[in-house]
mmCIF file of C-alpha atoms in Angstrom:
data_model
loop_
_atom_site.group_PDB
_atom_site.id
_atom_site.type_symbol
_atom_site.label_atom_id
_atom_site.label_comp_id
_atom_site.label_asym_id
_atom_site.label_seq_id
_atom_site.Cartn_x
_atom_site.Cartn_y
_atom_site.Cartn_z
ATOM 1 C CA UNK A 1 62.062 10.125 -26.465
ATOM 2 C CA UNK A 2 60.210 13.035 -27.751
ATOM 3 C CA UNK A 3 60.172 16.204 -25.595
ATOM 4 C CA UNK A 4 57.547 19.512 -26.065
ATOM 5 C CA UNK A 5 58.092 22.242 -24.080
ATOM 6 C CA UNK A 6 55.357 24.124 -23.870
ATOM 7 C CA UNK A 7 55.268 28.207 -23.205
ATOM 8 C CA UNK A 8 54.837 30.331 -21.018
ATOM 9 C CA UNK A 9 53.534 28.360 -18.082
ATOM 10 C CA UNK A 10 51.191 30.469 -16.967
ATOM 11 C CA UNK A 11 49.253 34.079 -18.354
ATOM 12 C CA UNK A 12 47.112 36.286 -16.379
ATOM 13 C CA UNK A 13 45.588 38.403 -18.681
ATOM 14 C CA UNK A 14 42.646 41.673 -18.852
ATOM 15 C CA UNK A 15 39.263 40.347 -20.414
ATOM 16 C CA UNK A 16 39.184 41.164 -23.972
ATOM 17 C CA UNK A 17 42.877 40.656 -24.544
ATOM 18 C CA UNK A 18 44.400 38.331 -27.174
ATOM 19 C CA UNK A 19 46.517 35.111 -25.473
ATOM 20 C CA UNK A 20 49.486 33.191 -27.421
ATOM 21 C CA UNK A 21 50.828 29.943 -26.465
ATOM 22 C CA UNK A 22 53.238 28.012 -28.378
ATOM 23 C CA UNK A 23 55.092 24.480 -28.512
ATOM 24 C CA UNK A 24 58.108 23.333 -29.633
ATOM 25 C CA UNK A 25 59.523 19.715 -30.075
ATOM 26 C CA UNK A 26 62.569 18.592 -29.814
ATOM 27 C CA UNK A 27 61.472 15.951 -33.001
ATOM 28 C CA UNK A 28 59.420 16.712 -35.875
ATOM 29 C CA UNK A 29 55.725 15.794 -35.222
ATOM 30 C CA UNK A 30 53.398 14.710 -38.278
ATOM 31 C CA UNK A 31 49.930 15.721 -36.055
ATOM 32 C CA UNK A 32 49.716 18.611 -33.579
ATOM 33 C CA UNK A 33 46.587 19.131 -31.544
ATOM 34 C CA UNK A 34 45.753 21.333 -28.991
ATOM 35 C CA UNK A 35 43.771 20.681 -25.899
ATOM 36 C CA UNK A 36 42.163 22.588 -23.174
ATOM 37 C CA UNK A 37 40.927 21.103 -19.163
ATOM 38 C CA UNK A 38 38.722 22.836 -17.154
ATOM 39 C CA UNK A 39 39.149 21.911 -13.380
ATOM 40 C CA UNK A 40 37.733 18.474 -12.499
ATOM 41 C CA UNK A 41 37.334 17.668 -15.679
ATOM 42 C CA UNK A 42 39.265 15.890 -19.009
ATOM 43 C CA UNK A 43 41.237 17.389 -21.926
ATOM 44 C CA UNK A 44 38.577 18.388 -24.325
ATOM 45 C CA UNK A 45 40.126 18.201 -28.268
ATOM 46 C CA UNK A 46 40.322 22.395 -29.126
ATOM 47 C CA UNK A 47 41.937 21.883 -33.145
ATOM 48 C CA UNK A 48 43.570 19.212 -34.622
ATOM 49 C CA UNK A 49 46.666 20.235 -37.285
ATOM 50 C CA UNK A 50 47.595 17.529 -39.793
ATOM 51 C CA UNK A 51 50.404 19.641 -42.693
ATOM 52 C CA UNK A 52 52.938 21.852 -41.911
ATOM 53 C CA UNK A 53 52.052 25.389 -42.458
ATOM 54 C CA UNK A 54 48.369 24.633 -41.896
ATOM 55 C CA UNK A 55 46.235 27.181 -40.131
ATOM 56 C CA UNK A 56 43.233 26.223 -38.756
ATOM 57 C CA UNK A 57 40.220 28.021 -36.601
ATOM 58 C CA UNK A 58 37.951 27.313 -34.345
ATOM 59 C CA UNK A 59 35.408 30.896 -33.198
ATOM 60 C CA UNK A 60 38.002 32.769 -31.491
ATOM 61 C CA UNK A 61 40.966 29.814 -31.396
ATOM 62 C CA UNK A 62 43.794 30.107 -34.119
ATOM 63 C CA UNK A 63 46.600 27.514 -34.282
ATOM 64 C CA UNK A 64 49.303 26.685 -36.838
ATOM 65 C CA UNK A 65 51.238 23.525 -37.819
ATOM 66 C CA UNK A 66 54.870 25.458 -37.686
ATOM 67 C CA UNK A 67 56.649 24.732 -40.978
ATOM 68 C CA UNK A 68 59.441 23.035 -39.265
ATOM 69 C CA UNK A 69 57.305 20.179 -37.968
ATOM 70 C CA UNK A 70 58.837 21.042 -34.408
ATOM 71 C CA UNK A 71 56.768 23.733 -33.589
ATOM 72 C CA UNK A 72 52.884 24.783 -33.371
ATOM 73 C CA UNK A 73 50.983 27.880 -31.966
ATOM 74 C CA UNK A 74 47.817 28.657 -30.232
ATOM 75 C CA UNK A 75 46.314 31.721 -30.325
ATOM 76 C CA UNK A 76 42.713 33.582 -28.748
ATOM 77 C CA UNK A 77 41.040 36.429 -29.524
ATOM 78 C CA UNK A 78 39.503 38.534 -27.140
ATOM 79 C CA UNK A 79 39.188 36.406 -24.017
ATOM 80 C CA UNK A 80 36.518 35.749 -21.967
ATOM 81 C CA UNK A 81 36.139 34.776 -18.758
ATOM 82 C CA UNK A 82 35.342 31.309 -19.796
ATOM 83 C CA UNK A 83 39.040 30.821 -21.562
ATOM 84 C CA UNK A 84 39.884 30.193 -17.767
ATOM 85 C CA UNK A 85 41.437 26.198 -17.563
ATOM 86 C CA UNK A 86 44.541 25.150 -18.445
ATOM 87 C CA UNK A 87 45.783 24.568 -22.311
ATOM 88 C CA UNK A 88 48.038 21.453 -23.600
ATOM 89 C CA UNK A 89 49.936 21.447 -26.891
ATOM 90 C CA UNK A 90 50.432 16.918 -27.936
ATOM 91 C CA UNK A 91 52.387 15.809 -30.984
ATOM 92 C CA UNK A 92 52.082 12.724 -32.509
ATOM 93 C CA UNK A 93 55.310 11.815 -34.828
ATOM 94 C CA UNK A 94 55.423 9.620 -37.226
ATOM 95 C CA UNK A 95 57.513 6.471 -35.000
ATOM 96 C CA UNK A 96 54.844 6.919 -32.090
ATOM 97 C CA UNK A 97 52.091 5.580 -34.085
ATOM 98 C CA UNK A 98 49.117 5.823 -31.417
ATOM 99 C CA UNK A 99 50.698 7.792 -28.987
ATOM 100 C CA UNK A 100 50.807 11.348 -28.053
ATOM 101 C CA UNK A 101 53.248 13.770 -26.651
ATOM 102 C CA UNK A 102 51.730 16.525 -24.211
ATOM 103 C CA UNK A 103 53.498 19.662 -23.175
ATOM 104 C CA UNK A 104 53.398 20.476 -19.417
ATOM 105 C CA UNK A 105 50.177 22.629 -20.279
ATOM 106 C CA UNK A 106 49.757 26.591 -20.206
ATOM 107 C CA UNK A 107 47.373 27.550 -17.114
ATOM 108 C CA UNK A 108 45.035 30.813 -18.330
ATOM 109 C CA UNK A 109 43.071 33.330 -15.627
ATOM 110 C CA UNK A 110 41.885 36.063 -17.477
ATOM 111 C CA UNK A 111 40.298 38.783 -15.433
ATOM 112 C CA UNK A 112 36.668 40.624 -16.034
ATOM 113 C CA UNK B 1 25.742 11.858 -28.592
ATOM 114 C CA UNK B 2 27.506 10.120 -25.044
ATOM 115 C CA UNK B 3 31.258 10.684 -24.628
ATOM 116 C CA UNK B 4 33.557 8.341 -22.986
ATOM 117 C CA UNK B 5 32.190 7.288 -19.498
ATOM 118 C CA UNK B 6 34.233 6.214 -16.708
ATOM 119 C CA UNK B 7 33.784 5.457 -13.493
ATOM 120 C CA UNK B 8 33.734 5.922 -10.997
ATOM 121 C CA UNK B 9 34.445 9.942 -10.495
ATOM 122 C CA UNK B 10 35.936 9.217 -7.152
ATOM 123 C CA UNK B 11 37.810 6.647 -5.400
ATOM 124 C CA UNK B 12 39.301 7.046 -1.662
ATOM 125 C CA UNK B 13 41.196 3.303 -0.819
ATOM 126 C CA UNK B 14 43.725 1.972 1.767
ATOM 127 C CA UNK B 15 47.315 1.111 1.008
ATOM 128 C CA UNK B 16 47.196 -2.755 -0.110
ATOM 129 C CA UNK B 17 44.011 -2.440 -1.854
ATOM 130 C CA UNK B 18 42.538 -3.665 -5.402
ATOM 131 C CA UNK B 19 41.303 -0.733 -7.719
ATOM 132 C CA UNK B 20 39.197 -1.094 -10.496
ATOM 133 C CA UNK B 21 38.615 1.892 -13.012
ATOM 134 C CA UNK B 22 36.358 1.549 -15.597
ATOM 135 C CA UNK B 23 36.104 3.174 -19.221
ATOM 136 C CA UNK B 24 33.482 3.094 -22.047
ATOM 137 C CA UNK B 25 34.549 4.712 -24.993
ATOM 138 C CA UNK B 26 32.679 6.000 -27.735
ATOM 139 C CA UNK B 27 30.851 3.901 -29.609
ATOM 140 C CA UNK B 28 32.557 3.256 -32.780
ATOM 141 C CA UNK B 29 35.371 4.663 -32.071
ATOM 142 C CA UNK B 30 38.447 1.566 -32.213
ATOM 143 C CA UNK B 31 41.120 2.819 -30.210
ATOM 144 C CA UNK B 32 41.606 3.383 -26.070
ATOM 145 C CA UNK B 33 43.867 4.939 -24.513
ATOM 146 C CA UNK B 34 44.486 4.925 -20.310
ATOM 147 C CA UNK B 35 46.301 8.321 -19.091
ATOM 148 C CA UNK B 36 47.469 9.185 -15.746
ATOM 149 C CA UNK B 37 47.798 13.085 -14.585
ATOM 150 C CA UNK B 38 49.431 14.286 -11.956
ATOM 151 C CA UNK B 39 50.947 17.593 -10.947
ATOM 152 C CA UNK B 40 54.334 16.639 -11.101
ATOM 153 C CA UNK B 41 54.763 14.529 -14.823
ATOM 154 C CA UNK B 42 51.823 15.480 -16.074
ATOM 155 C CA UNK B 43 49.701 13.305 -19.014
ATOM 156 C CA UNK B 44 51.489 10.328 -19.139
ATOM 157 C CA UNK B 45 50.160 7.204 -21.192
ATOM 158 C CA UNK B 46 50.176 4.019 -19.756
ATOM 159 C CA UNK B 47 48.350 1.506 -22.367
ATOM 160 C CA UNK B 48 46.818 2.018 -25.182
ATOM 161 C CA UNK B 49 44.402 -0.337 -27.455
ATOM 162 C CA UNK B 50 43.486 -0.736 -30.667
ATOM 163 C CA UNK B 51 40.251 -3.004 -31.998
ATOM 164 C CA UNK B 52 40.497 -4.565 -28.494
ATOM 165 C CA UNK B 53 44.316 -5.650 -28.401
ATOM 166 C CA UNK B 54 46.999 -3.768 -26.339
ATOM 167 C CA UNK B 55 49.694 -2.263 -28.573
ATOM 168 C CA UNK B 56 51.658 -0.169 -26.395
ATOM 169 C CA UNK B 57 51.549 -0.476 -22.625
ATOM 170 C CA UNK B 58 55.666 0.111 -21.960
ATOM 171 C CA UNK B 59 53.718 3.612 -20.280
ATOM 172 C CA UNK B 60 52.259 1.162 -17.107
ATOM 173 C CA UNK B 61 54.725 1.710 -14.339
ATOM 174 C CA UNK B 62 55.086 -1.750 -12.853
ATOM 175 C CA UNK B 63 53.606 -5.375 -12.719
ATOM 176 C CA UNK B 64 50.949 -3.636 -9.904
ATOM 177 C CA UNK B 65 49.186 -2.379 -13.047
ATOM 178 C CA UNK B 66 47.030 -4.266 -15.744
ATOM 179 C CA UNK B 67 44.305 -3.431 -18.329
ATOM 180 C CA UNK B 68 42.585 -5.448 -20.047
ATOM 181 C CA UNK B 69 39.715 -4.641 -22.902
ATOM 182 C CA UNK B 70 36.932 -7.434 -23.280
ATOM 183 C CA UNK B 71 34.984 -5.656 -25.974
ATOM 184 C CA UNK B 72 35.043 -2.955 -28.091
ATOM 185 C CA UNK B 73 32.528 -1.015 -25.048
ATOM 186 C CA UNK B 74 34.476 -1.611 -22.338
ATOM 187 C CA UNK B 75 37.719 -1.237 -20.902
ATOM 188 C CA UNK B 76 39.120 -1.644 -17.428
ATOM 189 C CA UNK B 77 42.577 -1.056 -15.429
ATOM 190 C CA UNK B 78 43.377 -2.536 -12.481
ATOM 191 C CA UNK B 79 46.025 -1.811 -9.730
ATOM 192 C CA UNK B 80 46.952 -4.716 -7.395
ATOM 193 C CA UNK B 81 48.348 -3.569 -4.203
ATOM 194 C CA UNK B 82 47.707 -0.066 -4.652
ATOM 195 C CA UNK B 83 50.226 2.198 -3.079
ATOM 196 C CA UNK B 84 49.940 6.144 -1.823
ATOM 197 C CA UNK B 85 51.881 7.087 -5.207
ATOM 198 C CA UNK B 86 49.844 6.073 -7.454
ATOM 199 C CA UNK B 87 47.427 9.124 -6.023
ATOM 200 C CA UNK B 88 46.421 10.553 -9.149
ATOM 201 C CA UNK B 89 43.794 11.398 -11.691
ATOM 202 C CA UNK B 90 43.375 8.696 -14.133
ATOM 203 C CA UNK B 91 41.803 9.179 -17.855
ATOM 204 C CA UNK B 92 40.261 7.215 -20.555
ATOM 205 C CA UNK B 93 40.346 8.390 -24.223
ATOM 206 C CA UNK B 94 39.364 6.465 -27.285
ATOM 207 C CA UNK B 95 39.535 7.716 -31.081
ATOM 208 C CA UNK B 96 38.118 6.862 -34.139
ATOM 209 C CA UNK B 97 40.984 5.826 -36.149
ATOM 210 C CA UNK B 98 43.485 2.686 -35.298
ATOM 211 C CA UNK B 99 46.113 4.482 -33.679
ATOM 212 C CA UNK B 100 44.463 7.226 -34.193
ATOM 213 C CA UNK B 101 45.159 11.047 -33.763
ATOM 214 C CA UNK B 102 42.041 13.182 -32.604
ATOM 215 C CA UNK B 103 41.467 11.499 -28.650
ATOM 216 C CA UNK B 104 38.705 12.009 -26.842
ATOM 217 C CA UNK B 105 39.008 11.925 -23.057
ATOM 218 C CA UNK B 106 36.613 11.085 -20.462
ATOM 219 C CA UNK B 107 35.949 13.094 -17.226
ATOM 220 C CA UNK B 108 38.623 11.178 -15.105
ATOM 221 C CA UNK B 109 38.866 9.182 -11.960
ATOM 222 C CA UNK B 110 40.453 10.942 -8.959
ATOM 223 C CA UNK B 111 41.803 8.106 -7.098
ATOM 224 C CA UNK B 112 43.650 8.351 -3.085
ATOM 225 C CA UNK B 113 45.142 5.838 -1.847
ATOM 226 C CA UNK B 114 46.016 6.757 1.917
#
């Protein structure tokens, strides 16, 4: 079955500092979206990717549909304190209609 | 606007017992999808839905487990004997589309079963 490894595992970064976070797969994905969960609470939807190459923003939240199809990227600008929670990459390919494919997740603590 | 509700937040049971979780998506929305988290395999799908019907549910991990979706508002899964592994946190999401891409989860249910 599908596979994403997600990287790095954890980052503990200054305030103010930018933060990337990738995925790869080890299939090509037609929908990547990225996800981030705050403690005690669910996966809220962070940007949704739909074509390869695509680059897409949300305030201080960058990510890109890798042209490959195997790989997407998450990036933040100047971090805040509230950034804090932990980050999940999912894939949906094209044979997996309905389901997603998470990556293990990408825990943040960024420091004031 | 509501998200999706479940309940409840918390559940503490004994070995042997019935669990019922509960789920309302979003209204509208025709898919639902029932996720289990823990710390060692992560989001794994168990069942998903779409306009009511169960597509996919090769994701529940034995017969102990069963979902079922009455109506497009409500959505339950059930484990019957519950067992100290199945300790976990367990989500609902539901999107828009049939099959659909952009989920939207609910807040969880923490359940223990000692």
């Amino acid at each position: 079955g599908q596979q994403l490894n997600q990287s790095p595992q954890s980052m503990f970064i200054q305030e103010g500092e930018d933060v990337s976070m990738n995925c790869t797969s080890s299939s090509i994905f037609n929908t990547w979206l990225w996800y981030k969960q705050d403690p005690g609470e669910g996966p809220v939807l962070l940007i949704a990717l739909y074509k390869a190459g695509e680059l897409t923003s949300n305030g201080r939240l960058t990510a890109q549909f890798g042209i490959t199809r195997k790989d997407s990227f998450l990036n933040i600008s100047a971090s805040i304190p509230s950034d804090v929670g932990i980050y999940f990459c999912a894939g949906q390919a094209g044979t997996s209609y309905g389901k997603l494919t998470f990556g293990q997740g990408t825990i943040l603590t960024v420091h004031p | 606007d509501a998200g999706v509700i479940q309940s409840p937040r918390h559940e503490v049971t004994e070995m042997g017992q019935e669990v019922t979780l509960r789920c309302k998506p979003i209204s509208g929305h025709n898919s639902l999808f029932w996720y289990r988290q823990t710390m060692m395999r992560g989001l794994e799908l168990l069942i998903y839905f779409n306009n009511n019907v169960p597509i996919d549910d090769s994701g529940m991990p034995e017969d102990r487990f069963s979902a079922k979706m009455p109506n497009a508002s409500f959505s339950t899964l059930k484990i019957q004997p519950s067992e100290p592994r199945d300790s976990a946190v367990y989500f609902c999401a539901s999107s828009i589309l049939a099959g659909g891409d952009e989920q939207y989860f609910g807040p969880g249910t923490r359940l223990t079963v000692t």
